Coordinates of C-alpha atoms and ligand atoms in Angstrom, one line a residue:
M7 CA -36.6 -0.8 -50.6
H8 CA -33.0 -1.4 -51.1
I9 CA -31.8 1.7 -49.8
I10 CA -33.9 1.4 -46.6
T11 CA -32.3 -1.9 -45.6
R12 CA -28.7 -0.6 -46.2
L13 CA -29.5 2.6 -44.2
A14 CA -31.0 0.3 -41.4
I15 CA -28.1 -1.8 -41.3
A16 CA -25.6 1.2 -41.0
S17 CA -27.3 2.8 -38.1
C18 CA -27.6 -0.3 -36.5
L19 CA -23.9 -1.0 -36.8
T20 CA -23.2 2.7 -35.7
L21 CA -25.5 2.0 -32.3
T22 CA -23.8 -1.2 -31.5
L23 CA -20.5 0.1 -31.8
Q24 CA -21.3 3.5 -29.6
A25 CA -23.1 1.0 -27.0
Q26 CA -20.2 -1.0 -26.8
D27 CA -17.7 1.8 -26.0
A28 CA -16.2 1.7 -22.4
P29 CA -17.8 4.1 -20.0
K30 CA -15.9 7.5 -19.7
P31 CA -13.8 7.7 -16.7
Y32 CA -15.3 9.3 -13.6
L33 CA -13.9 12.2 -12.1
R34 CA -10.4 11.2 -10.6
T35 CA -8.9 8.2 -11.8
P36 CA -5.7 6.3 -10.6
S37 CA -2.3 6.4 -12.4
P38 CA -1.1 3.3 -13.9
R39 CA 1.7 3.4 -11.1
Q40 CA -1.3 3.6 -8.6
I41 CA -2.9 0.6 -10.0
T42 CA -0.1 -1.6 -9.9
W43 CA 0.7 -0.2 -6.3
Q44 CA -2.9 -1.0 -5.2
Q45 CA -2.5 -4.5 -6.4
R46 CA 0.5 -5.4 -4.4
E47 CA -1.9 -5.3 -1.5
Y48 CA 0.5 -6.4 1.5
Y49 CA 4.0 -5.8 2.0
A50 CA 6.7 -5.5 4.5
F51 CA 8.3 -2.5 6.4
I52 CA 12.0 -2.9 7.8
H53 CA 12.9 -0.7 10.6
F54 CA 16.6 -1.3 11.1
G55 CA 19.5 1.1 12.1
P56 CA 20.9 2.3 15.3
N57 CA 17.7 2.3 17.1
T58 CA 18.0 -1.7 16.7
F59 CA 21.2 -1.7 18.8
T60 CA 20.3 1.2 21.4
D61 CA 16.8 -0.5 22.2
E62 CA 15.2 2.9 21.1
E63 CA 12.3 3.8 18.7
W64 CA 13.1 7.5 18.2
G65 CA 17.1 7.8 19.0
R66 CA 18.2 11.3 19.6
S67 CA 21.2 11.1 17.3
Q68 CA 23.6 10.6 20.2
S69 CA 25.4 7.2 19.0
T70 CA 28.2 7.1 16.7
P71 CA 27.9 4.8 13.6
D72 CA 30.0 2.3 15.4
V73 CA 26.7 1.3 17.5
F74 CA 25.6 -0.2 14.5
A75 CA 27.0 -3.7 14.7
P76 CA 24.9 -6.9 13.2
T77 CA 26.6 -9.9 14.1
T78 CA 25.6 -11.8 10.8
L79 CA 23.4 -9.5 8.8
D80 CA 21.7 -11.2 6.0
T81 CA 19.2 -9.4 3.7
D82 CA 18.5 -12.4 1.6
Q83 CA 16.7 -13.8 4.7
W84 CA 14.7 -10.8 5.0
A85 CA 13.5 -11.0 1.4
E86 CA 13.3 -14.7 1.3
S87 CA 11.1 -14.5 4.5
F88 CA 8.8 -11.9 3.0
A89 CA 8.8 -13.7 -0.3
R90 CA 7.6 -17.0 1.1
A91 CA 5.1 -15.0 3.3
G92 CA 3.4 -13.8 0.1
M93 CA 4.3 -10.3 0.7
A94 CA 4.8 -8.3 -2.7
G95 CA 7.7 -6.1 -1.5
M96 CA 9.6 -4.6 1.4
I97 CA 10.5 -0.9 2.4
L98 CA 13.5 -0.2 4.3
T99 CA 14.3 2.7 6.5
A100 CA 17.4 4.3 4.8
K101 CA 17.4 7.1 7.2
H102 CA 15.2 7.2 10.0
H103 CA 14.8 10.2 12.4
D104 CA 18.0 10.1 13.9
G105 CA 19.7 10.8 10.7
M106 CA 22.2 7.9 10.3
A107 CA 22.2 6.9 6.5
L108 CA 22.4 3.2 5.9
W109 CA 23.8 3.7 2.6
K110 CA 27.2 5.0 1.2
T111 CA 26.3 8.7 1.0
N112 CA 28.7 11.6 0.7
S113 CA 26.1 14.1 2.3
T114 CA 26.8 13.3 5.7
T115 CA 29.4 12.0 8.0
Y116 CA 26.6 10.4 9.9
K117 CA 26.5 7.0 8.2
I118 CA 27.0 3.3 9.2
D119 CA 29.7 3.3 6.5
N120 CA 32.1 5.3 8.8
G121 CA 31.5 2.8 11.7
K122 CA 33.5 -0.1 12.8
W123 CA 31.1 -2.8 11.3
A124 CA 31.5 -1.4 7.7
K125 CA 35.3 -1.0 8.1
D126 CA 35.7 -4.4 8.9
R127 CA 33.7 -5.7 6.2
A128 CA 35.3 -3.3 3.6
A129 CA 38.6 -4.5 4.7
K130 CA 37.1 -8.2 3.7
G131 CA 36.4 -6.5 0.4
L132 CA 32.7 -6.9 1.3
E133 CA 29.7 -4.7 0.6
T134 CA 28.9 -2.0 3.4
D135 CA 25.8 -0.2 1.9
V136 CA 22.8 -1.7 3.4
V137 CA 20.4 -0.4 1.2
R138 CA 22.2 -1.7 -1.8
M139 CA 22.6 -5.1 -0.2
A140 CA 18.6 -5.2 0.7
A141 CA 17.8 -4.1 -2.6
A142 CA 19.5 -6.8 -4.2
S143 CA 18.3 -9.2 -2.1
A144 CA 14.7 -8.0 -2.9
K145 CA 15.6 -8.6 -6.7
K146 CA 17.1 -11.9 -6.1
Y147 CA 13.8 -13.1 -4.3
G148 CA 11.6 -11.5 -6.9
I149 CA 9.6 -8.8 -4.6
D150 CA 9.7 -5.1 -4.9
F151 CA 11.8 -2.7 -2.9
G152 CA 11.1 0.6 -1.6
I153 CA 12.9 3.0 0.8
Y154 CA 11.8 5.4 3.8
L155 CA 13.9 8.6 4.2
S156 CA 12.8 10.5 6.9
P157 CA 12.3 14.3 6.4
W158 CA 12.7 15.2 9.9
D159 CA 16.3 14.8 10.9
I160 CA 17.4 14.9 14.5
H161 CA 21.0 15.0 13.7
R162 CA 20.6 18.2 11.7
D163 CA 17.7 19.7 14.1
P164 CA 19.4 22.5 16.6
A165 CA 16.3 22.0 18.8
M166 CA 17.7 18.2 19.6
P167 CA 21.0 18.6 21.6
K168 CA 23.6 15.9 20.7
E169 CA 26.3 16.1 23.4
H170 CA 27.8 12.7 22.6
L171 CA 28.8 14.0 19.3
A172 CA 30.3 17.4 20.0
G173 CA 33.8 17.7 18.9
T174 CA 33.8 14.3 16.8
I175 CA 33.5 14.4 13.0
Y176 CA 29.9 13.9 13.3
A177 CA 28.9 17.2 14.8
E178 CA 27.6 18.7 11.5
P179 CA 26.0 21.9 10.7
Q180 CA 22.2 22.4 12.2
I181 CA 20.5 23.3 8.9
F182 CA 17.1 21.9 9.7
G183 CA 14.5 24.6 10.2
D184 CA 13.5 27.5 8.4
S185 CA 15.5 29.7 10.7
S186 CA 18.5 27.8 10.7
P187 CA 21.4 28.9 8.6
G188 CA 21.8 26.5 5.5
D189 CA 19.2 24.8 3.4
Y190 CA 17.9 21.4 4.5
N191 CA 16.2 20.8 1.5
E192 CA 19.3 20.8 -0.7
L193 CA 20.5 17.8 2.0
Y194 CA 17.5 16.2 1.4
V195 CA 17.5 16.5 -2.4
Q196 CA 20.9 15.1 -2.3
Q197 CA 20.0 12.2 -0.3
L198 CA 17.0 11.2 -2.0
T199 CA 18.8 11.7 -5.5
E200 CA 21.6 9.1 -4.4
L201 CA 18.8 6.9 -3.3
V202 CA 16.7 6.9 -6.4
T203 CA 19.8 7.0 -8.7
M204 CA 21.3 3.7 -6.9
K205 CA 22.9 1.0 -9.3
H206 CA 22.8 -2.6 -8.9
D207 CA 26.4 -4.5 -9.1
D208 CA 25.6 -5.2 -12.6
G209 CA 24.9 -1.5 -13.3
S210 CA 21.1 -1.9 -13.8
P211 CA 19.0 0.6 -11.7
V212 CA 17.7 -0.1 -8.4
E213 CA 14.0 0.0 -9.2
I214 CA 11.9 1.5 -6.2
F215 CA 8.2 1.0 -5.7
E216 CA 7.4 3.4 -3.0
I217 CA 9.2 6.1 -1.2
W218 CA 7.9 6.9 2.2
L219 CA 8.4 10.4 3.3
D220 CA 7.1 10.1 6.9
G221 CA 5.4 13.1 8.3
A222 CA 6.4 12.8 11.8
S223 CA 8.4 15.1 13.8
G224 CA 9.3 15.4 17.4
S225 CA 10.3 19.1 17.9
N226 CA 8.9 22.4 17.4
T227 CA 11.4 23.4 14.6
V228 CA 9.3 24.7 11.8
Q229 CA 10.8 23.3 8.3
T230 CA 9.2 24.1 5.1
F231 CA 9.7 20.9 3.0
N232 CA 10.1 21.6 -0.8
W233 CA 7.9 18.6 -1.6
T234 CA 7.6 19.9 -5.3
A235 CA 11.4 19.3 -5.5
F236 CA 11.1 15.9 -3.9
R237 CA 8.4 14.8 -6.4
D238 CA 10.2 16.1 -9.5
I239 CA 13.5 13.9 -8.4
I240 CA 11.2 10.9 -8.0
R241 CA 9.3 11.2 -11.1
Q242 CA 12.5 11.9 -13.1
H243 CA 14.4 8.9 -11.7
Q244 CA 11.5 6.5 -10.6
P245 CA 8.5 7.1 -12.6
N246 CA 7.1 3.9 -11.4
A247 CA 7.4 4.8 -7.6
I248 CA 4.5 5.7 -5.3
M249 CA 5.4 8.9 -3.2
W250 CA 4.0 8.1 0.1
G251 CA 3.1 11.0 2.4
H252 CA 0.8 12.1 5.4
Q253 CA -1.7 12.9 3.1
G254 CA 0.2 12.2 0.1
V255 CA 0.9 12.6 -3.5
D256 CA 0.4 9.0 -4.6
A257 CA -0.8 7.2 -1.7
R258 CA -1.8 8.7 1.9
W259 CA -1.6 7.7 5.7
V260 CA -4.6 5.8 6.9
G261 CA -4.6 8.0 9.9
N262 CA -3.6 5.4 12.6
E263 CA -0.8 2.6 12.9
D264 CA -3.0 -0.3 13.7
G265 CA -3.4 -1.6 10.1
V266 CA -7.1 -0.8 10.3
T267 CA -9.6 1.6 8.8
V268 CA -13.2 2.4 8.9
A269 CA -15.8 0.8 6.7
T270 CA -16.7 3.9 4.8
N271 CA -13.5 5.2 3.2
W272 CA -12.6 6.5 -0.3
H273 CA -9.7 6.5 -2.4
T274 CA -9.9 10.2 -3.2
I275 CA -9.1 13.3 -0.8
N276 CA -8.9 17.0 -1.6
R277 CA -5.6 17.9 -0.6
T278 CA -2.0 16.7 -1.1
Q279 CA 1.2 17.0 1.1
D280 CA 1.5 20.7 0.3
D281 CA -1.9 21.7 1.9
K282 CA -2.7 22.1 5.3
R283 CA -2.8 18.7 7.4
Y284 CA -5.7 16.4 7.3
S285 CA -7.0 14.9 10.8
E286 CA -6.6 11.5 11.3
S287 CA -10.4 11.0 10.9
E288 CA -10.4 12.6 7.5
L289 CA -7.2 10.3 6.4
Q290 CA -9.2 7.4 7.3
T291 CA -12.4 8.3 5.5
G292 CA -10.8 10.0 2.5
M293 CA -13.4 12.2 0.6
R294 CA -16.0 10.9 -1.9
D295 CA -15.3 12.7 -5.4
G296 CA -12.4 14.5 -4.0
T297 CA -9.6 16.2 -6.1
Y298 CA -7.0 13.8 -5.7
W299 CA -6.6 10.0 -6.5
T300 CA -4.8 9.3 -3.3
P301 CA -5.6 5.7 -2.0
A302 CA -4.6 4.7 1.8
E303 CA -2.1 2.5 3.1
A304 CA -2.2 1.2 6.6
D305 CA 0.9 0.8 8.4
A306 CA 1.2 -1.6 11.3
R307 CA 3.7 -3.4 13.3
I308 CA 4.1 -7.2 13.9
R309 CA 5.4 -6.5 17.3
D310 CA 4.9 -3.6 19.5
G311 CA 7.7 -1.3 18.4
W312 CA 8.7 -0.3 14.8
F313 CA 12.4 -1.4 15.8
Y314 CA 13.4 -4.9 17.3
H315 CA 13.2 -5.2 20.9
A316 CA 14.1 -8.6 22.5
N317 CA 11.2 -8.4 25.1
E318 CA 8.4 -7.9 22.8
K319 CA 6.3 -10.7 21.2
P320 CA 4.9 -10.9 17.6
K321 CA 1.3 -10.7 17.1
T322 CA -0.4 -14.1 16.3
A323 CA -1.7 -15.1 12.7
D324 CA -5.2 -14.8 14.0
A325 CA -4.4 -11.1 14.9
L326 CA -3.0 -10.4 11.5
M327 CA -5.8 -12.0 9.7
K328 CA -8.2 -9.9 11.5
M329 CA -5.9 -6.7 10.6
Y330 CA -5.7 -8.2 7.0
L331 CA -9.6 -8.3 6.8
Q332 CA -9.8 -4.5 8.2
S333 CA -7.3 -3.3 5.8
V334 CA -6.7 -5.1 2.3
G335 CA -10.4 -6.4 3.1
Q336 CA -11.5 -2.6 3.0
S337 CA -9.7 -1.4 0.0
V338 CA -6.4 -0.2 1.9
N339 CA -3.0 -1.7 1.5
L340 CA -1.1 -3.0 4.4
L341 CA 2.3 -2.3 5.2
L342 CA 3.5 -4.7 8.0
D343 CA 6.6 -4.0 9.8
V344 CA 8.8 -7.0 10.6
P345 CA 12.1 -5.4 12.1
P346 CA 15.4 -7.6 12.0
D347 CA 17.2 -8.0 15.3
R348 CA 20.7 -7.4 16.4
T349 CA 22.0 -10.2 14.2
G350 CA 20.8 -8.3 11.2
K351 CA 18.0 -11.2 10.5
I352 CA 14.3 -11.5 11.0
D353 CA 13.6 -13.3 14.1
A354 CA 12.8 -16.8 13.4
V355 CA 9.8 -16.5 15.6
D356 CA 8.3 -13.5 13.4
A357 CA 9.3 -15.5 10.2
E358 CA 7.2 -18.5 11.4
V359 CA 4.1 -16.2 12.3
L360 CA 4.2 -14.8 8.8
L361 CA 4.0 -18.1 7.2
Q362 CA 1.3 -19.2 9.7
F363 CA -0.7 -16.0 8.8
K364 CA 0.0 -16.8 4.9
A365 CA -1.4 -20.4 5.2
Q366 CA -4.3 -19.0 7.1
R367 CA -5.1 -16.5 4.6
D368 CA -4.8 -19.0 1.6
R369 CA -7.1 -21.5 3.5
F370 CA -9.7 -18.8 3.8
L371 CA -9.5 -17.1 0.3
N372 CA -8.8 -20.2 -1.6
R373 CA -12.7 -21.5 -1.2
G374 CA -14.2 -19.6 -4.2
L375 CA -17.5 -21.1 -4.9
L376 CA -18.1 -19.2 -8.1
K377 CA -16.4 -20.6 -11.1
P378 CA -15.6 -19.2 -14.6
G379 CA -18.5 -20.8 -16.7
F380 CA -21.3 -20.2 -14.3
V381 CA -24.2 -18.5 -15.5
V382 CA -24.4 -14.7 -14.2
N383 CA -27.8 -12.9 -14.8
A384 CA -27.7 -9.1 -14.7
S385 CA -30.7 -6.7 -14.4
S386 CA -29.1 -5.3 -17.6
V387 CA -25.7 -5.3 -19.8
R388 CA -24.3 -2.3 -21.5
G389 CA -25.1 -2.1 -25.2
G390 CA -28.1 -4.3 -24.9
G391 CA -26.1 -7.5 -23.9
S392 CA -22.8 -6.7 -25.1
S393 CA -20.3 -9.4 -24.5
T394 CA -17.6 -7.1 -23.7
F395 CA -19.4 -6.0 -20.4
A396 CA -21.1 -9.3 -19.8
A397 CA -22.3 -10.2 -16.4
A398 CA -20.0 -13.3 -16.4
N399 CA -16.9 -10.9 -16.4
V400 CA -17.2 -10.8 -12.6
L401 CA -16.5 -14.6 -12.3
T402 CA -12.7 -13.7 -13.4
N403 CA -10.4 -11.2 -11.5
D404 CA -9.1 -9.3 -14.4
K405 CA -9.4 -6.2 -16.3
T406 CA -12.9 -7.2 -17.7
Y407 CA -16.0 -6.1 -15.7
W408 CA -19.9 -6.1 -15.8
T409 CA -21.7 -2.8 -16.7
M410 CA -24.8 -1.1 -17.9
D411 CA -25.7 1.5 -19.9
D412 CA -24.4 5.0 -18.9
N413 CA -27.8 6.3 -17.6
K414 CA -28.0 3.3 -15.0
R415 CA -27.2 4.0 -11.3
V416 CA -28.6 0.6 -9.9
G417 CA -28.4 -2.9 -11.1
S418 CA -28.0 -6.3 -9.8
L419 CA -26.5 -9.6 -10.7
T420 CA -27.6 -13.2 -9.7
V421 CA -25.9 -16.4 -9.8
D422 CA -26.6 -20.0 -9.2
L423 CA -24.1 -22.3 -7.3
G424 CA -25.4 -25.5 -8.7
A425 CA -26.1 -26.8 -5.3
D426 CA -26.3 -26.1 -1.8
A427 CA -23.3 -24.4 -0.1
L428 CA -22.2 -23.1 3.1
V429 CA -21.3 -19.5 2.3
D430 CA -19.4 -17.5 5.0
A431 CA -17.7 -14.6 3.1
F432 CA -17.9 -12.3 -0.2
I433 CA -14.9 -10.5 -2.2
V434 CA -16.4 -7.7 -4.4
Q435 CA -14.3 -5.4 -6.5
E436 CA -15.1 -2.3 -8.3
H437 CA -13.2 -1.7 -11.4
V438 CA -11.3 1.3 -10.3
T439 CA -9.3 2.2 -13.2
L440 CA -12.3 4.5 -14.4
G441 CA -13.0 5.9 -11.1
Q442 CA -14.7 5.2 -7.9
R443 CA -18.3 5.3 -8.4
I444 CA -20.3 2.9 -5.8
G445 CA -21.7 4.5 -2.7
A446 CA -24.1 1.6 -1.5
Y447 CA -24.5 -2.1 -2.3
A448 CA -25.6 -5.3 -0.7
V449 CA -25.2 -9.1 -1.0
D450 CA -28.4 -11.3 -0.7
A451 CA -28.6 -14.9 -0.3
M452 CA -31.6 -17.2 -1.3
I453 CA -32.9 -18.6 2.0
N454 CA -35.7 -20.8 2.0
G455 CA -37.2 -19.5 -1.2
S456 CA -36.4 -15.8 -0.6
Y457 CA -33.7 -13.3 -0.6
K458 CA -32.2 -12.3 2.6
E459 CA -29.7 -9.5 2.9
V460 CA -26.2 -10.8 4.3
V461 CA -23.9 -8.0 3.5
R462 CA -24.4 -4.2 3.3
G463 CA -21.3 -2.1 2.0
T464 CA -20.9 1.6 1.2
S465 CA -17.7 2.6 -0.5
M466 CA -16.6 -0.4 -2.6
G467 CA -13.4 0.6 -4.1
Y468 CA -10.7 -1.6 -5.2
K469 CA -11.5 -4.6 -2.9
R470 CA -14.0 -5.6 -0.1
I471 CA -13.8 -8.8 1.7
H472 CA -16.8 -9.2 3.9
Q473 CA -17.0 -12.0 6.3
L474 CA -20.4 -13.0 7.8
T475 CA -20.9 -13.7 11.4
S476 CA -22.2 -17.1 10.7
A477 CA -22.4 -19.0 7.5
V478 CA -25.7 -19.3 5.6
R479 CA -26.7 -22.2 3.7
T480 CA -27.9 -21.1 0.3
R481 CA -27.6 -22.1 -3.5
Q482 CA -28.4 -18.6 -5.0
L483 CA -26.8 -15.2 -4.4
R484 CA -27.4 -11.6 -5.6
L485 CA -25.2 -8.6 -5.7
R486 CA -27.2 -5.4 -5.7
I487 CA -26.0 -1.9 -6.3
E488 CA -27.9 0.5 -4.6
Q489 CA -26.3 3.6 -5.2
A490 CA -23.7 5.0 -7.5
N491 CA -22.7 8.4 -8.9
A492 CA -22.0 7.3 -12.4
V493 CA -22.9 3.9 -13.9
P494 CA -21.2 1.2 -11.7
L495 CA -18.6 -1.2 -12.9
I496 CA -18.0 -4.5 -11.0
Q497 CA -14.7 -6.2 -11.7
Y498 CA -15.1 -9.3 -9.4
F499 CA -17.7 -11.0 -7.3
Q500 CA -16.9 -13.8 -5.4
A501 CA -18.4 -16.2 -2.4
L502 CA -16.2 -18.0 -0.2
G503 CA -17.4 -21.2 1.5
T504 CA -17.7 -25.1 1.3
S505 CA -20.3 -26.9 -0.9
S506 CA -22.4 -29.5 0.8
Ligands
LIG21 C1 29.2 11.8 -3.9 O1 28.9 10.6 -4.3 C2 28.3 10.7 -5.6 C3 27.7 9.2 -5.9 O2 28.4 8.3 -5.3 C4 29.6 10.9 -6.7 O3 29.3 10.8 -7.9 C5 30.2 12.2 -6.3 O4 31.3 12.5 -7.0 C6 30.4 12.4 -5.0 N1 30.6 13.7 -4.4 C7 31.9 14.1 -3.8 C8 31.9 15.5 -3.6 O5 32.7 13.2 -3.2
LIG22 C1 11.6 24.1 -4.9 O1 12.4 23.3 -5.6 C2 12.3 23.6 -6.9 C3 13.1 23.0 -7.8 O2 12.7 21.8 -8.0 C4 12.6 25.2 -7.3 O3 12.3 25.7 -8.5 C5 11.7 26.1 -6.1 O4 12.1 27.5 -6.2 C6 11.8 25.5 -4.8 N1 10.9 26.3 -3.9 C7 11.5 26.8 -3.0 C8 10.2 27.4 -1.9 O5 12.4 26.7 -2.4
LIG23 C1 -13.3 18.7 -2.4 O1 -13.3 19.3 -3.7 C2 -14.1 19.1 -4.5 C3 -13.7 19.7 -5.6 O2 -13.0 20.8 -5.7 C4 -15.4 20.0 -4.2 O3 -16.4 20.1 -4.9 C5 -15.8 19.4 -2.5 O4 -16.6 20.3 -2.1 C6 -14.6 19.3 -1.7 N1 -15.1 18.7 -0.5 C7 -14.8 19.1 0.8 C8 -15.3 18.5 1.6 O5 -14.0 20.2 1.2
LIG24 C1 -30.7 -16.8 -15.0 O1 -31.8 -16.5 -15.9 C2 -32.2 -17.6 -16.4 C3 -33.0 -17.5 -17.9 O2 -34.1 -16.6 -17.7 C4 -33.1 -18.5 -15.5 O3 -33.5 -19.7 -15.8 C5 -32.2 -18.8 -14.3 O4 -33.0 -19.2 -13.2 C6 -31.6 -17.5 -13.7 N1 -30.7 -17.7 -12.5 C7 -30.6 -16.9 -11.6 C8 -29.8 -17.3 -10.5 O5 -31.5 -15.9 -11.4
LIG25 C1 -36.0 -22.8 6.6 O1 -37.1 -23.4 6.6 C2 -37.3 -24.4 7.6 C3 -38.5 -25.2 7.5 O2 -39.6 -24.1 7.4 C4 -37.0 -24.1 8.7 O3 -37.0 -24.9 10.0 C5 -35.7 -23.4 8.9 O4 -35.2 -22.8 10.1 C6 -35.6 -22.2 8.1 N1 -34.1 -21.8 7.8 C7 -33.9 -20.6 7.6 C8 -32.5 -20.4 7.6 O5 -34.7 -19.9 7.8

């Protein structure tokens, strides 16, 4: 009798411990740097350089560095505008396709440091390295900093004639292309190394959160890039940096430049930068259960062009809100280009639109009806009701989540709002740290005594924001997971609306 009891207690303990273990990771999972990156959600792109002054988008490397002449460059104003707008960081074009470097490099003569603007500043003892200035401003205003370094380099591409530079110190060897003499990869490696090892004035390293390796090319020159070498340099010096590319290493292009994606899209794909190029539609959808965790980033413009053009107008806050719901609201990060003008500042009109958009976003999102402390019922809870995986975990947007036993693929949560409310949107988040599992889900609202489906979704992923076409009056909500390839993990569930 005595012995039996002790055995029973022991096996009961073992069972409880096993059941309370977290589910095993499902196939591919994000690296810690990818998780941190996904949580940034929305940040700025800054196209600035010779094109700003020649009114071009793809300058042909015909201007000397004297062309770069901002009248009152103010990188603090960039960073302050973005920080106030709730953007998590900013990515600057250190070198666009035209090849002119915005930082103090000794890899090329073709750099703004050789132009009149920089020489005038240097004579006054002022900083002339625009990349370092921007990095310092980002740090000052508490946002992250990233760089764009164009792999395609017109300045070095023999297919792109540069008559205006002939006979100047800017006529440099045409090394771009596999059949050209010289090794362009070596030049790129030097430029990349300079950027990822850049230091602030106080000697601390400039931390880079994302490096944008644009896949665009406007000539037929075939250049094989040594992505492995580039990646090794980035990993060595900036282990927290996301390496962005067409189909990516850490993050992929979303397949369009409009800040939108399709409803069914996965964080994984089957190819990286080294492999054959994906089509735009494949980049949008990604691939369920793919070989690599490579989430999408949607790049978009506040104006028509990437560079500033005085005749263009910014989009409205309404348009940006729509874009946000179609990118961040569909598990994709939003990289919004806001170009400085010829003074070297963000246009006041654009800065104002960013603030209006922030206010609109906050008004929309800060109407959560589900509060910590609410009772959430679940169809079942892992380990026979373990508090570690409790249904109420979905009320807080933190690392905790609701899940069930490993053999479960479907399940549901119900929650009572305490009183009738007008609900017009929902937020759902999968705990993607352990992989993307869910392929079909729905939200129901109790209307006149029975549940009515108001949201239907497929690939949930990091975050979904579902806006209803019209608000529903309800008091009880149900989240149903209808399909998953492994036990589903829900990190967050929220209803937006007004109590009535
Ligand atoms: C190039 O610049 C780097 C960093 O600014 C410096 O360490 C190096 O000595 C320079 N090389 C030459 C050849 O000037
Ligand atoms: C790419 O760079 C690496 C060094 O990181 C080198 O070992 C390799 O040979 C290079 N590949 C090619 C094809 O040049
Ligand atoms: C993607 O890769 C996985 C794993 O290698 C493979 O099972 C799957 O068939 C591939 N999917 C496509 C569409 O190529
Ligand atoms: C949750 O479960 C309790 C206890 O069974 C029940 O009284 C309550 O009505 C349930 N709430 C919802 C919203 O299903
Ligand atoms: C709920 O029921 C009432 C009375 O039957 C009806 O007037 C109303 O239209 C119903 N509301 C909805 C949303 O179905």
